[in-house]
One Martini backbone bead per residue (centre of mass of N, CA, C, O) as a GRO file, in nm:
protein
   82
    1MET     BB    1  -5.975 -18.275  -9.627
    2THR     BB    2  -5.868 -18.568  -9.587
    3GLN     BB    3  -5.905 -18.886  -9.676
    4ARG     BB    4  -5.900 -18.999  -9.392
    5ASN     BB    5  -6.126 -18.814  -9.276
    6ASN     BB    6  -6.339 -18.890  -9.482
    7ILE     BB    7  -6.363 -19.186  -9.402
    8LEU     BB    8  -6.431 -19.146  -9.106
    9LEU     BB    9  -6.693 -18.986  -9.155
   10ILE     BB   10  -6.846 -19.199  -9.313
   11VAL     BB   11  -6.830 -19.425  -9.095
   12LYS     BB   12  -6.968 -19.261  -8.872
   13GLN     BB   13  -7.242 -19.220  -9.035
   14HIS     BB   14  -7.193 -19.549  -9.131
   15PRO     BB   15  -7.215 -19.797  -8.951
   16GLY     BB   16  -7.111 -20.089  -9.115
   17ILE     BB   17  -6.980 -20.039  -9.368
   18GLU     BB   18  -6.901 -20.142  -9.671
   19TYR     BB   19  -6.656 -20.148  -9.898
   20ASN     BB   20  -6.825 -20.088 -10.160
   21SER     BB   21  -6.972 -19.840 -10.046
   22LEU     BB   22  -6.719 -19.678  -9.982
   23LEU     BB   23  -6.609 -19.676 -10.269
   24THR     BB   24  -6.847 -19.522 -10.395
   25LYS     BB   25  -6.812 -19.259 -10.220
   26VAL     BB   26  -6.489 -19.205 -10.313
   27SER     BB   27  -6.476 -19.233 -10.641
   28SER     BB   28  -6.554 -18.939 -10.744
   29GLY     BB   29  -6.241 -18.823 -10.692
   30TYR     BB   30  -6.166 -19.014 -10.934
   31GLY     BB   31  -6.079 -19.141 -11.246
   32SER     BB   32  -6.083 -19.434 -11.120
   33VAL     BB   33  -6.153 -19.722 -10.956
   34ASN     BB   34  -5.860 -19.820 -10.912
   35SER     BB   35  -5.753 -19.564 -10.769
   36ALA     BB   36  -5.963 -19.569 -10.541
   37ARG     BB   37  -5.893 -19.849 -10.432
   38ALA     BB   38  -5.599 -19.789 -10.358
   39ALA     BB   39  -5.652 -19.549 -10.166
   40LEU     BB   40  -5.843 -19.699  -9.973
   41SER     BB   41  -5.652 -19.923  -9.886
   42ARG     BB   42  -5.437 -19.740  -9.762
   43ALA     BB   43  -5.618 -19.588  -9.560
   44VAL     BB   44  -5.726 -19.835  -9.405
   45LYS     BB   45  -5.455 -19.944  -9.316
   46ASP     BB   46  -5.367 -19.692  -9.157
   47LEU     BB   47  -5.614 -19.667  -8.966
   48ASN     BB   48  -5.577 -19.947  -8.842
   49ALA     BB   49  -5.284 -19.903  -8.733
   50MET     BB   50  -5.384 -19.642  -8.553
   51GLY     BB   51  -5.683 -19.715  -8.427
   52MET     BB   52  -5.947 -19.576  -8.595
   53LEU     BB   53  -6.010 -19.857  -8.739
   54VAL     BB   54  -6.249 -20.126  -8.784
   55ARG     BB   55  -6.260 -20.465  -8.899
   56LYS     BB   56  -6.567 -20.660  -8.953
   57GLY     BB   57  -6.517 -20.830  -9.197
   58ASN     BB   58  -6.688 -20.606  -9.427
   59SER     BB   59  -6.687 -20.401  -9.189
   60PHE     BB   60  -6.694 -20.064  -9.057
   61PHE     BB   61  -6.538 -19.898  -8.766
   62VAL     BB   62  -6.520 -19.655  -8.527
   63THR     BB   63  -6.324 -19.544  -8.295
   64GLU     BB   64  -6.249 -19.341  -8.038
   65LYS     BB   65  -6.000 -19.221  -8.177
   66GLY     BB   66  -6.149 -19.145  -8.441
   67THR     BB   67  -6.360 -18.961  -8.312
   68ALA     BB   68  -6.158 -18.757  -8.194
   69GLU     BB   69  -6.036 -18.671  -8.465
   70ILE     BB   70  -6.294 -18.564  -8.595
   71ASN     BB   71  -6.372 -18.360  -8.376
   72SER     BB   72  -6.113 -18.193  -8.398
   73GLU     BB   73  -6.134 -18.118  -8.698
   74MET     BB   74  -6.413 -17.978  -8.683
   75LYS     BB   75  -6.334 -17.766  -8.475
   76ASN     BB   76  -6.110 -17.633  -8.642
   77LYS     BB   77  -6.289 -17.550  -8.883
   78LEU     BB   78  -6.482 -17.372  -8.718
   79LEU     BB   79  -6.267 -17.171  -8.607
   80ILE     BB   80  -6.171 -17.068  -8.883
   81ARG     BB   81  -6.454 -16.948  -8.972
   82LEU     BB   82  -6.469 -16.743  -8.722
   0.00000   0.00000   0.00000
């Protein structure tokens, strides 16, 4: 699963998650907090531009388009395993 889908899945599971909490959840896959912060910022910017993620204040929410993307990705992963 790509970083983009990982972020969408986290935000879908925790609607209204704040930036610092999201950073904490994704930073374990990176060598330093700064590299995690840079990757998260790029991914959030891209997801927002594509209309899959909305930022309200310091909180993030998944849009219908983002939910459809996650559902499609999970369905594809399930089909591959079968």
